[in-house]
Amino acid sequence: MRRRCGGAFPLTTFLLLANCLACHLPSAICFLSSSTHDALLVFECVRRGIMPKVNRRLRDDERRLIRSGAVFVFDERESGIKRWTDGLLWSPSRILWNFLVYRQIEKKAGKGATTSSVTDDSSPLSRGAHRSPSGGANRESEIERALVGSLKSSYPFAKDGLCKKTISIQVHGSTQHLISYYKVEDVRSGRLRTPLSLPEISGLDISPMILQKSNFRNPPDIEVLPDGTLRYRGDGSE
């Protein structure tokens, strides 16, 4: 079975690959929206062994796996990785709900560096905004915020560069990290799907150990069942 170099895998195809390849490959091929539920589903799949964890730092020749749609999950204690490195240059992080979001930059930006590259006509976000009919500006703004947060025009962003979204949780006293890479155009065009849109995993119950409120900047809505177990009910209010 050959792996496609572009676009996204159907989940069933990826799971077959994950079962026969080493666990330093991406945990999943998808896109995490700004909904915490997407991240919870990936963490739960990793906990159940449905998706693999990264078990060591990527070698230089393995960094080709870092591309749009790649999602990596690693446990600090198990992998020995304290700080994830990918060889790319990134803007400073910005908070986006329970995530941190970064954008790839061309070179290290000095203090006060600015650029209008993301707002010109070549930008996927800008093209979408220009196409929007009257009244669609709010929707475009929501999409833009979900993809890049407030990282719009402050740094020399790489043309057709990657975005990176991260979230970390504590499980049994060890920190687990989730790193998601994507390109804006791949998301807007529908080439990448969210975990929540995949019927194979969208209905999974999330383990209470993952749902601990201390794991989140903005705790999700959690229902306590009669037996004392916790069930995810949705993202909390901003």
Short mmCIF file of C-alpha atoms in Angstrom, two decimals:
data_model
loop_
_atom_site.label_atom_id
_atom_site.label_comp_id
_atom_site.label_asym_id
_atom_site.label_seq_id
_atom_site.Cartn_x
_atom_site.Cartn_y
_atom_site.Cartn_z
CA MET A 1 0.00 0.00 0.00
CA ARG A 2 1.55 3.29 -1.06
CA ARG A 3 1.20 6.49 0.86
CA ARG A 4 -0.04 9.55 -1.00
CA CYS A 5 2.26 12.55 -0.88
CA GLY A 6 -0.43 15.22 -0.90
CA GLY A 7 -3.94 15.71 0.43
CA ALA A 8 -5.42 13.71 3.27
CA PHE A 9 -5.83 10.01 4.01
CA PRO A 10 -9.21 8.49 4.76
CA LEU A 11 -8.94 7.44 8.41
CA THR A 12 -9.37 3.75 7.58
CA THR A 13 -6.39 3.90 5.22
CA PHE A 14 -4.29 5.66 7.81
CA LEU A 15 -5.13 3.14 10.52
CA LEU A 16 -3.95 0.29 8.29
CA LEU A 17 -0.69 2.15 7.73
CA ALA A 18 -0.31 2.97 11.40
CA ASN A 19 -0.59 -0.68 12.35
CA CYS A 20 2.27 -1.73 10.10
CA LEU A 21 4.64 1.24 10.37
CA ALA A 22 6.82 2.47 13.23
CA CYS A 23 5.24 4.81 15.77
CA HIS A 24 7.41 7.81 14.97
CA LEU A 25 5.10 8.48 12.01
CA PRO A 26 2.25 11.01 12.37
CA SER A 27 -0.47 9.96 14.80
CA ALA A 28 -3.12 11.07 12.30
CA ILE A 29 -3.70 12.90 9.03
CA CYS A 30 -6.36 15.53 9.63
CA PHE A 31 -6.98 19.13 10.70
CA LEU A 32 -7.87 20.33 14.19
CA SER A 33 -10.51 23.04 14.23
CA SER A 34 -10.70 25.51 17.10
CA SER A 35 -13.05 23.08 18.87
CA THR A 36 -11.44 21.29 21.80
CA HIS A 37 -13.45 18.19 20.87
CA ASP A 38 -11.18 17.53 17.87
CA ALA A 39 -8.12 17.38 20.12
CA LEU A 40 -9.93 15.24 22.70
CA LEU A 41 -10.81 12.68 20.04
CA VAL A 42 -7.19 12.41 18.93
CA PHE A 43 -5.94 12.04 22.52
CA GLU A 44 -8.61 9.37 23.11
CA CYS A 45 -7.63 7.48 19.95
CA VAL A 46 -4.02 7.50 21.08
CA ARG A 47 -5.02 6.30 24.56
CA ARG A 48 -6.93 3.37 23.04
CA GLY A 49 -4.14 2.49 20.64
CA ILE A 50 -6.24 3.40 17.59
CA MET A 51 -3.64 5.99 16.60
CA PRO A 52 0.07 5.73 17.40
CA LYS A 53 2.15 7.99 19.62
CA VAL A 54 5.52 9.33 18.58
CA ASN A 55 8.03 7.34 20.63
CA ARG A 56 11.21 9.30 19.92
CA ARG A 57 12.45 12.52 18.37
CA LEU A 58 12.26 12.68 14.57
CA ARG A 59 15.53 12.28 12.71
CA ASP A 60 16.45 14.95 10.16
CA ASP A 61 15.46 12.69 7.27
CA GLU A 62 12.08 11.99 8.89
CA ARG A 63 11.09 15.64 9.04
CA ARG A 64 9.66 15.25 5.54
CA LEU A 65 6.69 13.76 7.39
CA ILE A 66 5.92 17.25 8.68
CA ARG A 67 3.42 18.47 6.12
CA SER A 68 -0.11 19.79 5.88
CA GLY A 69 -2.47 17.43 7.70
CA ALA A 70 0.14 15.73 9.89
CA VAL A 71 -0.80 15.41 13.57
CA PHE A 72 1.77 14.14 16.09
CA VAL A 73 1.10 13.10 19.70
CA PHE A 74 3.86 12.29 22.15
CA ASP A 75 4.19 11.63 25.86
CA GLU A 76 7.14 13.42 27.47
CA ARG A 77 7.97 10.58 29.84
CA GLU A 78 7.66 7.74 27.31
CA SER A 79 9.41 9.46 24.41
CA GLY A 80 12.03 11.45 26.29
CA ILE A 81 11.05 14.49 24.20
CA LYS A 82 10.91 17.64 26.31
CA ARG A 83 10.71 20.11 23.44
CA TRP A 84 9.34 19.34 19.98
CA THR A 85 11.62 20.49 17.13
CA ASP A 86 10.76 20.37 13.44
CA GLY A 87 13.49 22.43 11.75
CA LEU A 88 11.06 25.15 10.59
CA LEU A 89 10.96 28.82 11.55
CA TRP A 90 7.82 29.97 13.34
CA SER A 91 6.20 33.17 14.51
CA PRO A 92 5.65 33.62 18.24
CA SER A 93 2.62 31.71 19.48
CA ARG A 94 -0.83 33.18 19.93
CA ILE A 95 -3.56 31.77 22.19
CA LEU A 96 -6.56 30.40 20.31
CA TRP A 97 -9.10 29.03 22.81
CA ASN A 98 -7.37 25.95 24.31
CA PHE A 99 -4.66 25.91 21.65
CA LEU A 100 -1.50 27.77 20.77
CA VAL A 101 -1.21 28.64 17.08
CA TYR A 102 1.91 29.53 15.07
CA ARG A 103 2.59 30.47 11.44
CA GLN A 104 5.67 29.56 9.42
CA ILE A 105 7.91 32.52 8.62
CA GLU A 106 10.52 33.08 5.91
CA LYS A 107 13.26 34.19 8.25
CA LYS A 108 13.72 35.25 11.84
CA ALA A 109 11.80 38.46 12.33
CA GLY A 110 13.34 41.33 14.23
CA LYS A 111 11.44 43.39 16.77
CA GLY A 112 8.60 45.28 15.19
CA ALA A 113 8.85 43.40 11.91
CA THR A 114 5.64 43.61 9.92
CA THR A 115 4.36 42.45 6.58
CA SER A 116 1.20 42.74 4.55
CA SER A 117 1.77 39.43 2.76
CA VAL A 118 -1.22 37.72 4.37
CA THR A 119 -3.62 40.43 3.25
CA ASP A 120 -2.63 40.71 -0.41
CA ASP A 121 -4.54 39.11 -3.28
CA SER A 122 -2.32 36.01 -3.28
CA SER A 123 -3.41 35.00 0.22
CA PRO A 124 -5.96 32.16 0.41
CA LEU A 125 -7.69 34.03 3.21
CA SER A 126 -7.78 37.23 1.20
CA ARG A 127 -9.10 35.49 -1.91
CA GLY A 128 -11.92 33.99 0.13
CA ALA A 129 -12.81 37.36 1.62
CA HIS A 130 -12.96 38.99 -1.82
CA ARG A 131 -15.28 36.27 -3.11
CA SER A 132 -17.70 36.59 -0.22
CA PRO A 133 -21.10 38.08 -0.97
CA SER A 134 -22.47 40.91 1.14
CA GLY A 135 -23.12 39.67 4.66
CA GLY A 136 -20.49 36.94 4.45
CA ALA A 137 -17.71 38.97 6.05
CA ASN A 138 -18.47 37.70 9.54
CA ARG A 139 -18.27 34.09 8.38
CA GLU A 140 -14.94 34.74 6.67
CA SER A 141 -13.64 36.39 9.82
CA GLU A 142 -14.63 33.34 11.89
CA ILE A 143 -12.87 30.99 9.46
CA GLU A 144 -9.76 33.16 9.47
CA ARG A 145 -9.66 33.27 13.25
CA ALA A 146 -10.06 29.48 13.52
CA LEU A 147 -7.10 28.99 11.17
CA VAL A 148 -4.56 31.62 12.19
CA GLY A 149 -5.94 33.35 15.29
CA SER A 150 -4.54 36.87 15.49
CA LEU A 151 -1.49 36.02 13.33
CA LYS A 152 -2.50 38.03 10.28
CA SER A 153 0.09 40.68 9.40
CA SER A 154 2.78 40.93 12.07
CA TYR A 155 5.61 38.80 10.65
CA PRO A 156 7.11 37.81 7.27
CA PHE A 157 4.94 34.72 6.83
CA ALA A 158 6.11 32.10 4.35
CA LYS A 159 4.13 32.06 1.11
CA ASP A 160 1.96 28.92 1.13
CA GLY A 161 3.57 28.13 4.49
CA LEU A 162 2.36 25.86 7.25
CA CYS A 163 0.41 26.71 10.36
CA LYS A 164 0.96 24.80 13.59
CA LYS A 165 -1.61 24.29 16.35
CA THR A 166 -0.67 22.71 19.68
CA ILE A 167 -2.36 21.60 22.90
CA SER A 168 -1.02 19.73 25.94
CA ILE A 169 -2.71 17.74 28.72
CA GLN A 170 -1.64 15.84 31.83
CA VAL A 171 -2.32 12.10 31.94
CA HIS A 172 -1.16 10.04 34.94
CA GLY A 173 1.31 12.75 35.90
CA SER A 174 2.98 12.95 32.50
CA THR A 175 2.45 15.63 29.87
CA GLN A 176 1.10 14.62 26.48
CA HIS A 177 1.49 17.03 23.58
CA LEU A 178 -0.48 17.23 20.34
CA ILE A 179 1.06 19.05 17.35
CA SER A 180 -1.09 19.71 14.26
CA TYR A 181 0.26 21.06 10.95
CA TYR A 182 -1.90 22.44 8.14
CA LYS A 183 -2.02 24.86 5.25
CA VAL A 184 -4.80 27.42 5.10
CA GLU A 185 -5.71 26.54 1.52
CA ASP A 186 -5.91 22.81 2.31
CA VAL A 187 -8.48 23.51 5.00
CA ARG A 188 -10.50 26.01 2.97
CA SER A 189 -10.62 23.68 -0.03
CA GLY A 190 -11.83 20.74 2.07
CA ARG A 191 -8.74 18.60 1.45
CA LEU A 192 -8.34 18.11 5.21
CA ARG A 193 -11.07 16.76 7.46
CA THR A 194 -11.48 17.25 11.19
CA PRO A 195 -11.51 14.29 13.60
CA LEU A 196 -15.09 15.17 14.51
CA SER A 197 -16.14 14.68 10.87
CA LEU A 198 -14.78 11.11 10.78
CA PRO A 199 -17.58 8.63 11.65
CA GLU A 200 -15.05 6.00 12.74
CA ILE A 201 -14.07 8.07 15.80
CA SER A 202 -16.53 10.95 16.21
CA GLY A 203 -18.75 8.99 18.63
CA LEU A 204 -16.01 7.87 21.01
CA ASP A 205 -16.54 8.59 24.70
CA ILE A 206 -13.63 10.60 26.08
CA SER A 207 -11.82 9.11 29.07
CA PRO A 208 -12.32 11.02 32.36
CA MET A 209 -8.54 11.21 32.79
CA ILE A 210 -8.40 13.39 29.66
CA LEU A 211 -11.39 15.53 30.69
CA GLN A 212 -9.89 16.91 33.91
CA LYS A 213 -10.64 20.65 33.98
CA SER A 214 -7.08 21.46 35.01
CA ASN A 215 -6.00 20.38 31.52
CA PHE A 216 -7.67 23.33 29.83
CA ARG A 217 -7.38 27.10 29.71
CA ASN A 218 -11.10 27.14 28.89
CA PRO A 219 -12.60 23.98 30.43
CA PRO A 220 -15.19 22.21 28.26
CA ASP A 221 -18.71 21.54 29.48
CA ILE A 222 -18.60 18.24 31.38
CA GLU A 223 -21.57 16.20 32.62
CA VAL A 224 -21.14 14.11 35.74
CA LEU A 225 -23.12 10.88 35.30
CA PRO A 226 -24.88 9.10 38.20
CA ASP A 227 -21.97 6.67 38.53
CA GLY A 228 -19.56 9.58 38.89
CA THR A 229 -17.96 9.29 35.46
CA LEU A 230 -17.45 12.36 33.29
CA ARG A 231 -18.83 12.92 29.80
CA TYR A 232 -17.90 15.65 27.33
CA ARG A 233 -20.85 17.86 26.36
CA GLY A 234 -19.24 20.63 24.34
CA ASP A 235 -16.86 23.55 24.51
CA GLY A 236 -17.46 26.06 27.28
CA SER A 237 -18.34 29.68 26.62
CA GLU A 238 -15.68 32.23 25.82
#
